[in-house]
Amino acid sequence: MDFSDVSDDLLVAVVAAAGALVLAVGLDALAGVPTSTPVRLAPLVAYFAYLFTRKGGPYAAVDTPRNWAILVALVTVAAGAYAVLA
């Protein structure tokens, strides 16, 4: 295992953990918006998709940790919007 692989995985994991915390603590506890468990875990689902599908397809040009981190952030925003609007 190369150190760059570890730092790449760590970047996406930190973004996913931060997203899960924002949904669980930020929306539910601080803003008073009730969120269900699937909504809270949405960033982690995107992270596991990163772990299990990375480097397995013909998408080498777009299969970067930066793009996965952006995807996790977008999933977090979408889940938060769903929780607020639903």
PDB file of N, CA, C and O in Angstrom:
ATOM      1  N   MET A   1       0.841  -1.177   0.000  1.00  0.00           N
ATOM      2  CA  MET A   1       0.000   0.000   0.000  1.00  0.00           C
ATOM      3  C   MET A   1       0.881   1.233   0.000  1.00  0.00           C
ATOM      4  O   MET A   1       1.789   1.359   0.802  1.00  0.00           O
ATOM      5  N   ASP A   2       0.583   2.113  -0.892  1.00  0.00           N
ATOM      6  CA  ASP A   2       1.351   3.340  -1.053  1.00  0.00           C
ATOM      7  C   ASP A   2       0.775   4.433  -0.159  1.00  0.00           C
ATOM      8  O   ASP A   2      -0.423   4.469   0.123  1.00  0.00           O
ATOM      9  N   PHE A   3       1.634   5.340   0.287  1.00  0.00           N
ATOM     10  CA  PHE A   3       1.181   6.424   1.158  1.00  0.00           C
ATOM     11  C   PHE A   3       0.185   7.331   0.443  1.00  0.00           C
ATOM     12  O   PHE A   3      -0.734   7.857   1.073  1.00  0.00           O
ATOM     13  N   SER A   4       0.327   7.511  -0.857  1.00  0.00           N
ATOM     14  CA  SER A   4      -0.622   8.355  -1.582  1.00  0.00           C
ATOM     15  C   SER A   4      -2.021   7.738  -1.577  1.00  0.00           C
ATOM     16  O   SER A   4      -3.015   8.462  -1.546  1.00  0.00           O
ATOM     17  N   ASP A   5      -2.101   6.398  -1.608  1.00  0.00           N
ATOM     18  CA  ASP A   5      -3.401   5.738  -1.518  1.00  0.00           C
ATOM     19  C   ASP A   5      -4.052   6.007  -0.174  1.00  0.00           C
ATOM     20  O   ASP A   5      -5.254   6.219  -0.089  1.00  0.00           O
ATOM     21  N   VAL A   6      -3.255   5.991   0.881  1.00  0.00           N
ATOM     22  CA  VAL A   6      -3.783   6.242   2.221  1.00  0.00           C
ATOM     23  C   VAL A   6      -4.274   7.677   2.334  1.00  0.00           C
ATOM     24  O   VAL A   6      -5.363   7.940   2.860  1.00  0.00           O
ATOM     25  N   SER A   7      -3.523   8.616   1.827  1.00  0.00           N
ATOM     26  CA  SER A   7      -3.952  10.010   1.911  1.00  0.00           C
ATOM     27  C   SER A   7      -5.186  10.256   1.046  1.00  0.00           C
ATOM     28  O   SER A   7      -6.057  11.050   1.423  1.00  0.00           O
ATOM     29  N   ASP A   8      -5.287   9.577  -0.102  1.00  0.00           N
ATOM     30  CA  ASP A   8      -6.480   9.700  -0.939  1.00  0.00           C
ATOM     31  C   ASP A   8      -7.705   9.164  -0.212  1.00  0.00           C
ATOM     32  O   ASP A   8      -8.757   9.806  -0.188  1.00  0.00           O
ATOM     33  N   ASP A   9      -7.574   7.982   0.369  1.00  0.00           N
ATOM     34  CA  ASP A   9      -8.683   7.393   1.113  1.00  0.00           C
ATOM     35  C   ASP A   9      -9.055   8.246   2.318  1.00  0.00           C
ATOM     36  O   ASP A   9     -10.230   8.387   2.650  1.00  0.00           O
ATOM     37  N   LEU A  10      -8.062   8.813   2.958  1.00  0.00           N
ATOM     38  CA  LEU A  10      -8.315   9.653   4.129  1.00  0.00           C
ATOM     39  C   LEU A  10      -9.078  10.919   3.755  1.00  0.00           C
ATOM     40  O   LEU A  10      -9.975  11.351   4.493  1.00  0.00           O
ATOM     41  N   LEU A  11      -8.768  11.498   2.616  1.00  0.00           N
ATOM     42  CA  LEU A  11      -9.484  12.695   2.164  1.00  0.00           C
ATOM     43  C   LEU A  11     -10.971  12.406   2.011  1.00  0.00           C
ATOM     44  O   LEU A  11     -11.813  13.135   2.545  1.00  0.00           O
ATOM     45  N   VAL A  12     -11.305  11.340   1.317  1.00  0.00           N
ATOM     46  CA  VAL A  12     -12.707  11.015   1.081  1.00  0.00           C
ATOM     47  C   VAL A  12     -13.383  10.603   2.391  1.00  0.00           C
ATOM     48  O   VAL A  12     -14.533  10.966   2.651  1.00  0.00           O
ATOM     49  N   ALA A  13     -12.669   9.891   3.249  1.00  0.00           N
ATOM     50  CA  ALA A  13     -13.238   9.476   4.532  1.00  0.00           C
ATOM     51  C   ALA A  13     -13.527  10.673   5.432  1.00  0.00           C
ATOM     52  O   ALA A  13     -14.564  10.711   6.108  1.00  0.00           O
ATOM     53  N   VAL A  14     -12.648  11.657   5.445  1.00  0.00           N
ATOM     54  CA  VAL A  14     -12.865  12.851   6.273  1.00  0.00           C
ATOM     55  C   VAL A  14     -14.065  13.646   5.759  1.00  0.00           C
ATOM     56  O   VAL A  14     -14.880  14.122   6.559  1.00  0.00           O
ATOM     57  N   VAL A  15     -14.195  13.771   4.463  1.00  0.00           N
ATOM     58  CA  VAL A  15     -15.339  14.489   3.902  1.00  0.00           C
ATOM     59  C   VAL A  15     -16.639  13.751   4.237  1.00  0.00           C
ATOM     60  O   VAL A  15     -17.641  14.373   4.610  1.00  0.00           O
ATOM     61  N   ALA A  16     -16.626  12.421   4.136  1.00  0.00           N
ATOM     62  CA  ALA A  16     -17.822  11.640   4.459  1.00  0.00           C
ATOM     63  C   ALA A  16     -18.168  11.738   5.945  1.00  0.00           C
ATOM     64  O   ALA A  16     -19.337  11.890   6.301  1.00  0.00           O
ATOM     65  N   ALA A  17     -17.171  11.667   6.801  1.00  0.00           N
ATOM     66  CA  ALA A  17     -17.425  11.784   8.240  1.00  0.00           C
ATOM     67  C   ALA A  17     -17.946  13.167   8.595  1.00  0.00           C
ATOM     68  O   ALA A  17     -18.878  13.303   9.401  1.00  0.00           O
ATOM     69  N   ALA A  18     -17.380  14.189   7.989  1.00  0.00           N
ATOM     70  CA  ALA A  18     -17.855  15.547   8.239  1.00  0.00           C
ATOM     71  C   ALA A  18     -19.290  15.709   7.749  1.00  0.00           C
ATOM     72  O   ALA A  18     -20.113  16.343   8.430  1.00  0.00           O
ATOM     73  N   GLY A  19     -19.603  15.138   6.618  1.00  0.00           N
ATOM     74  CA  GLY A  19     -20.976  15.214   6.107  1.00  0.00           C
ATOM     75  C   GLY A  19     -21.962  14.512   7.013  1.00  0.00           C
ATOM     76  O   GLY A  19     -23.059  15.019   7.273  1.00  0.00           O
ATOM     77  N   ALA A  20     -21.584  13.340   7.508  1.00  0.00           N
ATOM     78  CA  ALA A  20     -22.467  12.616   8.423  1.00  0.00           C
ATOM     79  C   ALA A  20     -22.665  13.397   9.718  1.00  0.00           C
ATOM     80  O   ALA A  20     -23.771  13.439  10.266  1.00  0.00           O
ATOM     81  N   LEU A  21     -21.610  14.022  10.202  1.00  0.00           N
ATOM     82  CA  LEU A  21     -21.739  14.834  11.423  1.00  0.00           C
ATOM     83  C   LEU A  21     -22.613  16.060  11.193  1.00  0.00           C
ATOM     84  O   LEU A  21     -23.413  16.429  12.064  1.00  0.00           O
ATOM     85  N   VAL A  22     -22.460  16.691  10.053  1.00  0.00           N
ATOM     86  CA  VAL A  22     -23.295  17.857   9.746  1.00  0.00           C
ATOM     87  C   VAL A  22     -24.762  17.459   9.702  1.00  0.00           C
ATOM     88  O   VAL A  22     -25.623  18.163  10.240  1.00  0.00           O
ATOM     89  N   LEU A  23     -25.050  16.317   9.085  1.00  0.00           N
ATOM     90  CA  LEU A  23     -26.441  15.884   9.001  1.00  0.00           C
ATOM     91  C   LEU A  23     -26.989  15.466  10.358  1.00  0.00           C
ATOM     92  O   LEU A  23     -28.128  15.789  10.699  1.00  0.00           O
ATOM     93  N   ALA A  24     -26.197  14.762  11.134  1.00  0.00           N
ATOM     94  CA  ALA A  24     -26.684  14.264  12.417  1.00  0.00           C
ATOM     95  C   ALA A  24     -26.733  15.356  13.477  1.00  0.00           C
ATOM     96  O   ALA A  24     -27.747  15.559  14.131  1.00  0.00           O
ATOM     97  N   VAL A  25     -25.642  16.075  13.633  1.00  0.00           N
ATOM     98  CA  VAL A  25     -25.564  17.078  14.694  1.00  0.00           C
ATOM     99  C   VAL A  25     -26.112  18.414  14.218  1.00  0.00           C
ATOM    100  O   VAL A  25     -26.913  19.051  14.912  1.00  0.00           O
ATOM    101  N   GLY A  26     -25.694  18.831  13.039  1.00  0.00           N
ATOM    102  CA  GLY A  26     -26.091  20.147  12.557  1.00  0.00           C
ATOM    103  C   GLY A  26     -27.577  20.277  12.314  1.00  0.00           C
ATOM    104  O   GLY A  26     -28.208  21.216  12.784  1.00  0.00           O
ATOM    105  N   LEU A  27     -28.139  19.340  11.579  1.00  0.00           N
ATOM    106  CA  LEU A  27     -29.558  19.435  11.269  1.00  0.00           C
ATOM    107  C   LEU A  27     -30.428  18.986  12.427  1.00  0.00           C
ATOM    108  O   LEU A  27     -31.370  19.669  12.819  1.00  0.00           O
ATOM    109  N   ASP A  28     -30.118  17.823  12.965  1.00  0.00           N
ATOM    110  CA  ASP A  28     -30.995  17.233  13.972  1.00  0.00           C
ATOM    111  C   ASP A  28     -30.901  17.955  15.314  1.00  0.00           C
ATOM    112  O   ASP A  28     -31.918  18.359  15.879  1.00  0.00           O
ATOM    113  N   ALA A  29     -29.715  18.135  15.817  1.00  0.00           N
ATOM    114  CA  ALA A  29     -29.568  18.701  17.160  1.00  0.00           C
ATOM    115  C   ALA A  29     -29.599  20.220  17.174  1.00  0.00           C
ATOM    116  O   ALA A  29     -30.274  20.830  18.003  1.00  0.00           O
ATOM    117  N   LEU A  30     -28.888  20.853  16.269  1.00  0.00           N
ATOM    118  CA  LEU A  30     -28.776  22.310  16.319  1.00  0.00           C
ATOM    119  C   LEU A  30     -29.932  23.024  15.630  1.00  0.00           C
ATOM    120  O   LEU A  30     -30.459  24.008  16.159  1.00  0.00           O
ATOM    121  N   ALA A  31     -30.339  22.555  14.461  1.00  0.00           N
ATOM    122  CA  ALA A  31     -31.387  23.245  13.714  1.00  0.00           C
ATOM    123  C   ALA A  31     -32.784  22.733  14.068  1.00  0.00           C
ATOM    124  O   ALA A  31     -33.768  23.352  13.704  1.00  0.00           O
ATOM    125  N   GLY A  32     -32.857  21.594  14.733  1.00  0.00           N
ATOM    126  CA  GLY A  32     -34.155  21.058  15.117  1.00  0.00           C
ATOM    127  C   GLY A  32     -34.918  20.403  13.986  1.00  0.00           C
ATOM    128  O   GLY A  32     -36.115  20.173  14.101  1.00  0.00           O
ATOM    129  N   VAL A  33     -34.229  20.078  12.912  1.00  0.00           N
ATOM    130  CA  VAL A  33     -34.864  19.392  11.778  1.00  0.00           C
ATOM    131  C   VAL A  33     -34.703  17.895  12.001  1.00  0.00           C
ATOM    132  O   VAL A  33     -33.579  17.389  12.051  1.00  0.00           O
ATOM    133  N   PRO A  34     -35.794  17.169  12.158  1.00  0.00           N
ATOM    134  CA  PRO A  34     -35.663  15.724  12.382  1.00  0.00           C
ATOM    135  C   PRO A  34     -35.148  15.023  11.122  1.00  0.00           C
ATOM    136  O   PRO A  34     -35.654  15.256  10.024  1.00  0.00           O
ATOM    137  N   THR A  35     -34.139  14.202  11.294  1.00  0.00           N
ATOM    138  CA  THR A  35     -33.575  13.461  10.165  1.00  0.00           C
ATOM    139  C   THR A  35     -33.622  11.976  10.463  1.00  0.00           C
ATOM    140  O   THR A  35     -33.390  11.538  11.591  1.00  0.00           O
ATOM    141  N   SER A  36     -33.923  11.198   9.445  1.00  0.00           N
ATOM    142  CA  SER A  36     -33.957   9.757   9.609  1.00  0.00           C
ATOM    143  C   SER A  36     -32.545   9.182   9.487  1.00  0.00           C
ATOM    144  O   SER A  36     -31.621   9.850   9.029  1.00  0.00           O
ATOM    145  N   THR A  37     -32.412   7.951   9.891  1.00  0.00           N
ATOM    146  CA  THR A  37     -31.104   7.295   9.832  1.00  0.00           C
ATOM    147  C   THR A  37     -30.560   7.188   8.408  1.00  0.00           C
ATOM    148  O   THR A  37     -29.377   7.447   8.200  1.00  0.00           O
ATOM    149  N   PRO A  38     -31.370   6.816   7.407  1.00  0.00           N
ATOM    150  CA  PRO A  38     -30.810   6.778   6.040  1.00  0.00           C
ATOM    151  C   PRO A  38     -30.292   8.131   5.567  1.00  0.00           C
ATOM    152  O   PRO A  38     -29.290   8.195   4.859  1.00  0.00           O
ATOM    153  N   VAL A  39     -30.955   9.200   5.958  1.00  0.00           N
ATOM    154  CA  VAL A  39     -30.476  10.528   5.569  1.00  0.00           C
ATOM    155  C   VAL A  39     -29.144  10.818   6.242  1.00  0.00           C
ATOM    156  O   VAL A  39     -28.221  11.348   5.629  1.00  0.00           O
ATOM    157  N   ARG A  40     -29.019  10.480   7.500  1.00  0.00           N
ATOM    158  CA  ARG A  40     -27.768  10.711   8.225  1.00  0.00           C
ATOM    159  C   ARG A  40     -26.613   9.910   7.654  1.00  0.00           C
ATOM    160  O   ARG A  40     -25.458  10.328   7.718  1.00  0.00           O
ATOM    161  N   LEU A  41     -26.900   8.723   7.125  1.00  0.00           N
ATOM    162  CA  LEU A  41     -25.851   7.839   6.620  1.00  0.00           C
ATOM    163  C   LEU A  41     -25.567   8.004   5.130  1.00  0.00           C
ATOM    164  O   LEU A  41     -24.714   7.303   4.592  1.00  0.00           O
ATOM    165  N   ALA A  42     -26.238   8.907   4.464  1.00  0.00           N
ATOM    166  CA  ALA A  42     -26.059   9.085   3.012  1.00  0.00           C
ATOM    167  C   ALA A  42     -24.608   9.373   2.622  1.00  0.00           C
ATOM    168  O   ALA A  42     -24.110   8.788   1.654  1.00  0.00           O
ATOM    169  N   PRO A  43     -23.874  10.246   3.347  1.00  0.00           N
ATOM    170  CA  PRO A  43     -22.470  10.453   2.961  1.00  0.00           C
ATOM    171  C   PRO A  43     -21.612   9.195   3.113  1.00  0.00           C
ATOM    172  O   PRO A  43     -20.696   8.971   2.328  1.00  0.00           O
ATOM    173  N   LEU A  44     -21.945   8.370   4.087  1.00  0.00           N
ATOM    174  CA  LEU A  44     -21.171   7.143   4.281  1.00  0.00           C
ATOM    175  C   LEU A  44     -21.453   6.132   3.173  1.00  0.00           C
ATOM    176  O   LEU A  44     -20.563   5.369   2.791  1.00  0.00           O
ATOM    177  N   VAL A  45     -22.661   6.140   2.649  1.00  0.00           N
ATOM    178  CA  VAL A  45     -22.989   5.261   1.518  1.00  0.00           C
ATOM    179  C   VAL A  45     -22.154   5.656   0.304  1.00  0.00           C
ATOM    180  O   VAL A  45     -21.613   4.794  -0.399  1.00  0.00           O
ATOM    181  N   ALA A  46     -22.029   6.953   0.079  1.00  0.00           N
ATOM    182  CA  ALA A  46     -21.196   7.426  -1.033  1.00  0.00           C
ATOM    183  C   ALA A  46     -19.730   7.051  -0.807  1.00  0.00           C
ATOM    184  O   ALA A  46     -19.015   6.698  -1.751  1.00  0.00           O
ATOM    185  N   TYR A  47     -19.273   7.111   0.438  1.00  0.00           N
ATOM    186  CA  TYR A  47     -17.895   6.716   0.744  1.00  0.00           C
ATOM    187  C   TYR A  47     -17.676   5.230   0.481  1.00  0.00           C
ATOM    188  O   TYR A  47     -16.644   4.840  -0.077  1.00  0.00           O
ATOM    189  N   PHE A  48     -18.629   4.394   0.874  1.00  0.00           N
ATOM    190  CA  PHE A  48     -18.478   2.971   0.611  1.00  0.00           C
ATOM    191  C   PHE A  48     -18.542   2.673  -0.885  1.00  0.00           C
ATOM    192  O   PHE A  48     -17.880   1.747  -1.361  1.00  0.00           O
ATOM    193  N   ALA A  49     -19.303   3.453  -1.625  1.00  0.00           N
ATOM    194  CA  ALA A  49     -19.282   3.312  -3.080  1.00  0.00           C
ATOM    195  C   ALA A  49     -17.897   3.628  -3.609  1.00  0.00           C
ATOM    196  O   ALA A  49     -17.396   2.958  -4.525  1.00  0.00           O
ATOM    197  N   TYR A  50     -17.248   4.637  -3.045  1.00  0.00           N
ATOM    198  CA  TYR A  50     -15.870   4.964  -3.418  1.00  0.00           C
ATOM    199  C   TYR A  50     -14.943   3.792  -3.115  1.00  0.00           C
ATOM    200  O   TYR A  50     -14.117   3.411  -3.946  1.00  0.00           O
ATOM    201  N   LEU A  51     -15.080   3.215  -1.937  1.00  0.00           N
ATOM    202  CA  LEU A  51     -14.182   2.126  -1.552  1.00  0.00           C
ATOM    203  C   LEU A  51     -14.332   0.901  -2.435  1.00  0.00           C
ATOM    204  O   LEU A  51     -13.334   0.276  -2.818  1.00  0.00           O
ATOM    205  N   PHE A  52     -15.567   0.541  -2.773  1.00  0.00           N
ATOM    206  CA  PHE A  52     -15.791  -0.721  -3.457  1.00  0.00           C
ATOM    207  C   PHE A  52     -15.825  -0.627  -4.970  1.00  0.00           C
ATOM    208  O   PHE A  52     -15.801  -1.655  -5.642  1.00  0.00           O
ATOM    209  N   THR A  53     -15.879   0.578  -5.529  1.00  0.00           N
ATOM    210  CA  THR A  53     -15.928   0.681  -6.986  1.00  0.00           C
ATOM    211  C   THR A  53     -14.710   1.365  -7.578  1.00  0.00           C
ATOM    212  O   THR A  53     -14.593   1.450  -8.792  1.00  0.00           O
ATOM    213  N   ARG A  54     -13.834   1.842  -6.757  1.00  0.00           N
ATOM    214  CA  ARG A  54     -12.695   2.607  -7.255  1.00  0.00           C
ATOM    215  C   ARG A  54     -11.739   1.711  -8.032  1.00  0.00           C
ATOM    216  O   ARG A  54     -11.461   0.587  -7.636  1.00  0.00           O
ATOM    217  N   LYS A  55     -11.238   2.252  -9.115  1.00  0.00           N
ATOM    218  CA  LYS A  55     -10.257   1.596  -9.984  1.00  0.00           C
ATOM    219  C   LYS A  55     -10.774   0.288 -10.551  1.00  0.00           C
ATOM    220  O   LYS A  55     -10.006  -0.619 -10.811  1.00  0.00           O
ATOM    221  N   GLY A  56     -12.059   0.192 -10.740  1.00  0.00           N
ATOM    222  CA  GLY A  56     -12.602  -1.038 -11.273  1.00  0.00           C
ATOM    223  C   GLY A  56     -13.258  -0.866 -12.626  1.00  0.00           C
ATOM    224  O   GLY A  56     -13.760  -1.812 -13.179  1.00  0.00           O
ATOM    225  N   GLY A  57     -13.245   0.336 -13.162  1.00  0.00           N
ATOM    226  CA  GLY A  57     -13.949   0.553 -14.409  1.00  0.00           C
ATOM    227  C   GLY A  57     -13.155   1.400 -15.384  1.00  0.00           C
ATOM    228  O   GLY A  57     -12.000   1.747 -15.136  1.00  0.00           O
ATOM    229  N   PRO A  58     -13.796   1.732 -16.472  1.00  0.00           N
ATOM    230  CA  PRO A  58     -13.111   2.511 -17.517  1.00  0.00           C
ATOM    231  C   PRO A  58     -13.148   4.021 -17.278  1.00  0.00           C
ATOM    232  O   PRO A  58     -13.046   4.790 -18.212  1.00  0.00           O
ATOM    233  N   TYR A  59     -13.285   4.440 -16.042  1.00  0.00           N
ATOM    234  CA  TYR A  59     -13.453   5.854 -15.721  1.00  0.00           C
ATOM    235  C   TYR A  59     -12.204   6.445 -15.089  1.00  0.00           C
ATOM    236  O   TYR A  59     -12.301   7.269 -14.192  1.00  0.00           O
ATOM    237  N   ALA A  60     -11.045   6.067 -15.535  1.00  0.00           N
ATOM    238  CA  ALA A  60      -9.796   6.478 -14.899  1.00  0.00           C
ATOM    239  C   ALA A  60      -9.606   7.990 -14.883  1.00  0.00           C
ATOM    240  O   ALA A  60      -9.045   8.534 -13.941  1.00  0.00           O
ATOM    241  N   ALA A  61     -10.100   8.683 -15.877  1.00  0.00           N
ATOM    242  CA  ALA A  61      -9.902  10.135 -15.938  1.00  0.00           C
ATOM    243  C   ALA A  61     -10.721  10.873 -14.886  1.00  0.00           C
ATOM    244  O   ALA A  61     -10.306  11.912 -14.391  1.00  0.00           O
ATOM    245  N   VAL A  62     -11.878  10.339 -14.538  1.00  0.00           N
ATOM    246  CA  VAL A  62     -12.723  11.012 -13.554  1.00  0.00           C
ATOM    247  C   VAL A  62     -12.723  10.321 -12.195  1.00  0.00           C
ATOM    248  O   VAL A  62     -13.347  10.794 -11.259  1.00  0.00           O
ATOM    249  N   ASP A  63     -12.037   9.202 -12.103  1.00  0.00           N
ATOM    250  CA  ASP A  63     -11.986   8.435 -10.852  1.00  0.00           C
ATOM    251  C   ASP A  63     -10.842   8.946  -9.981  1.00  0.00           C
ATOM    252  O   ASP A  63      -9.826   8.279  -9.797  1.00  0.00           O
ATOM    253  N   THR A  64     -11.039  10.138  -9.432  1.00  0.00           N
ATOM    254  CA  THR A  64     -10.022  10.742  -8.570  1.00  0.00           C
ATOM    255  C   THR A  64     -10.611  10.977  -7.190  1.00  0.00           C
ATOM    256  O   THR A  64     -11.827  11.139  -7.047  1.00  0.00           O
ATOM    257  N   PRO A  65      -9.777  10.999  -6.175  1.00  0.00           N
ATOM    258  CA  PRO A  65     -10.286  11.264  -4.818  1.00  0.00           C
ATOM    259  C   PRO A  65     -10.965  12.624  -4.696  1.00  0.00           C
ATOM    260  O   PRO A  65     -11.945  12.769  -3.969  1.00  0.00           O
ATOM    261  N   ARG A  66     -10.485  13.612  -5.442  1.00  0.00           N
ATOM    262  CA  ARG A  66     -11.111  14.934  -5.401  1.00  0.00           C
ATOM    263  C   ARG A  66     -12.542  14.868  -5.912  1.00  0.00           C
ATOM    264  O   ARG A  66     -13.461  15.432  -5.309  1.00  0.00           O
ATOM    265  N   ASN A  67     -12.752  14.149  -7.002  1.00  0.00           N
ATOM    266  CA  ASN A  67     -14.103  14.023  -7.553  1.00  0.00           C
ATOM    267  C   ASN A  67     -15.013  13.241  -6.613  1.00  0.00           C
ATOM    268  O   ASN A  67     -16.192  13.560  -6.475  1.00  0.00           O
ATOM    269  N   TRP A  68     -14.471  12.215  -5.966  1.00  0.00           N
ATOM    270  CA  TRP A  68     -15.276  11.456  -5.006  1.00  0.00           C
ATOM    271  C   TRP A  68     -15.615  12.311  -3.793  1.00  0.00           C
ATOM    272  O   TRP A  68     -16.725  12.223  -3.256  1.00  0.00           O
ATOM    273  N   ALA A  69     -14.680  13.135  -3.345  1.00  0.00           N
ATOM    274  CA  ALA A  69     -14.958  14.021  -2.215  1.00  0.00           C
ATOM    275  C   ALA A  69     -16.043  15.026  -2.586  1.00  0.00           C
ATOM    276  O   ALA A  69     -16.930  15.336  -1.770  1.00  0.00           O
ATOM    277  N   ILE A  70     -16.002  15.530  -3.808  1.00  0.00           N
ATOM    278  CA  ILE A  70     -17.045  16.445  -4.275  1.00  0.00           C
ATOM    279  C   ILE A  70     -18.388  15.722  -4.338  1.00  0.00           C
ATOM    280  O   ILE A  70     -19.423  16.272  -3.939  1.00  0.00           O
ATOM    281  N   LEU A  71     -18.383  14.488  -4.816  1.00  0.00           N
ATOM    282  CA  LEU A  71     -19.613  13.709  -4.862  1.00  0.00           C
ATOM    283  C   LEU A  71     -20.178  13.494  -3.465  1.00  0.00           C
ATOM    284  O   LEU A  71     -21.386  13.629  -3.240  1.00  0.00           O
ATOM    285  N   VAL A  72     -19.325  13.165  -2.510  1.00  0.00           N
ATOM    286  CA  VAL A  72     -19.780  12.973  -1.127  1.00  0.00           C
ATOM    287  C   VAL A  72     -20.368  14.270  -0.588  1.00  0.00           C
ATOM    288  O   VAL A  72     -21.405  14.268   0.082  1.00  0.00           O
ATOM    289  N   ALA A  73     -19.734  15.395  -0.878  1.00  0.00           N
ATOM    290  CA  ALA A  73     -20.260  16.688  -0.425  1.00  0.00           C
ATOM    291  C   ALA A  73     -21.609  16.977  -1.080  1.00  0.00           C
ATOM    292  O   ALA A  73     -22.528  17.474  -0.410  1.00  0.00           O
ATOM    293  N   LEU A  74     -21.757  16.676  -2.354  1.00  0.00           N
ATOM    294  CA  LEU A  74     -23.037  16.886  -3.031  1.00  0.00           C
ATOM    295  C   LEU A  74     -24.129  15.974  -2.473  1.00  0.00           C
ATOM    296  O   LEU A  74     -25.287  16.396  -2.338  1.00  0.00           O
ATOM    297  N   VAL A  75     -23.776  14.749  -2.152  1.00  0.00           N
ATOM    298  CA  VAL A  75     -24.733  13.827  -1.532  1.00  0.00           C
ATOM    299  C   VAL A  75     -25.160  14.365  -0.169  1.00  0.00           C
ATOM    300  O   VAL A  75     -26.337  14.298   0.196  1.00  0.00           O
ATOM    301  N   THR A  76     -24.230  14.932   0.571  1.00  0.00           N
ATOM    302  CA  THR A  76     -24.547  15.516   1.874  1.00  0.00           C
ATOM    303  C   THR A  76     -25.522  16.682   1.721  1.00  0.00           C
ATOM    304  O   THR A  76     -26.504  16.790   2.457  1.00  0.00           O
ATOM    305  N   VAL A  77     -25.251  17.555   0.764  1.00  0.00           N
ATOM    306  CA  VAL A  77     -26.128  18.701   0.527  1.00  0.00           C
ATOM    307  C   VAL A  77     -27.513  18.225   0.083  1.00  0.00           C
ATOM    308  O   VAL A  77     -28.528  18.740   0.546  1.00  0.00           O
ATOM    309  N   ALA A  78     -27.564  17.237  -0.794  1.00  0.00           N
ATOM    310  CA  ALA A  78     -28.843  16.717  -1.265  1.00  0.00           C
ATOM    311  C   ALA A  78     -29.623  16.064  -0.124  1.00  0.00           C
ATOM    312  O   ALA A  78     -30.847  16.254  -0.014  1.00  0.00           O
ATOM    313  N   ALA A  79     -28.947  15.318   0.721  1.00  0.00           N
ATOM    314  CA  ALA A  79     -29.616  14.692   1.858  1.00  0.00           C
ATOM    315  C   ALA A  79     -30.116  15.744   2.840  1.00  0.00           C
ATOM    316  O   ALA A  79     -31.208  15.615   3.396  1.00  0.00           O
ATOM    317  N   GLY A  80     -29.329  16.771   3.065  1.00  0.00           N
ATOM    318  CA  GLY A  80     -29.764  17.858   3.943  1.00  0.00           C
ATOM    319  C   GLY A  80     -30.953  18.591   3.371  1.00  0.00           C
ATOM    320  O   GLY A  80     -31.905  18.925   4.109  1.00  0.00           O
ATOM    321  N   ALA A  81     -30.943  18.844   2.073  1.00  0.00           N
ATOM    322  CA  ALA A  81     -32.086  19.508   1.436  1.00  0.00           C
ATOM    323  C   ALA A  81     -33.328  18.637   1.509  1.00  0.00           C
ATOM    324  O   ALA A  81     -34.431  19.133   1.758  1.00  0.00           O
ATOM    325  N   TYR A  82     -33.160  17.353   1.329  1.00  0.00           N
ATOM    326  CA  TYR A  82     -34.286  16.428   1.443  1.00  0.00           C
ATOM    327  C   TYR A  82     -34.866  16.454   2.858  1.00  0.00           C
ATOM    328  O   TYR A  82     -36.074  16.470   3.049  1.00  0.00           O
ATOM    329  N   ALA A  83     -33.984  16.458   3.862  1.00  0.00           N
ATOM    330  CA  ALA A  83     -34.456  16.461   5.250  1.00  0.00           C
ATOM    331  C   ALA A  83     -35.184  17.756   5.579  1.00  0.00           C
ATOM    332  O   ALA A  83     -36.179  17.744   6.299  1.00  0.00           O
ATOM    333  N   VAL A  84     -34.706  18.853   5.059  1.00  0.00           N
ATOM    334  CA  VAL A  84     -35.343  20.143   5.348  1.00  0.00           C
ATOM    335  C   VAL A  84     -36.679  20.263   4.614  1.00  0.00           C
ATOM    336  O   VAL A  84     -37.659  20.754   5.186  1.00  0.00           O
ATOM    337  N   LEU A  85     -36.727  19.820   3.373  1.00  0.00           N
ATOM    338  CA  LEU A  85     -37.932  20.003   2.565  1.00  0.00           C
ATOM    339  C   LEU A  85     -38.985  18.928   2.781  1.00  0.00           C
ATOM    340  O   LEU A  85     -40.161  19.159   2.471  1.00  0.00           O
ATOM    341  N   ALA A  86     -38.597  17.790   3.269  1.00  0.00           N
ATOM    342  CA  ALA A  86     -39.560  16.675   3.438  1.00  0.00           C
ATOM    343  C   ALA A  86     -40.347  16.784   4.719  1.00  0.00           C
ATOM    344  O   ALA A  86     -40.153  17.457   5.615  1.00  0.00           O
TER     345      ALA A  86
END
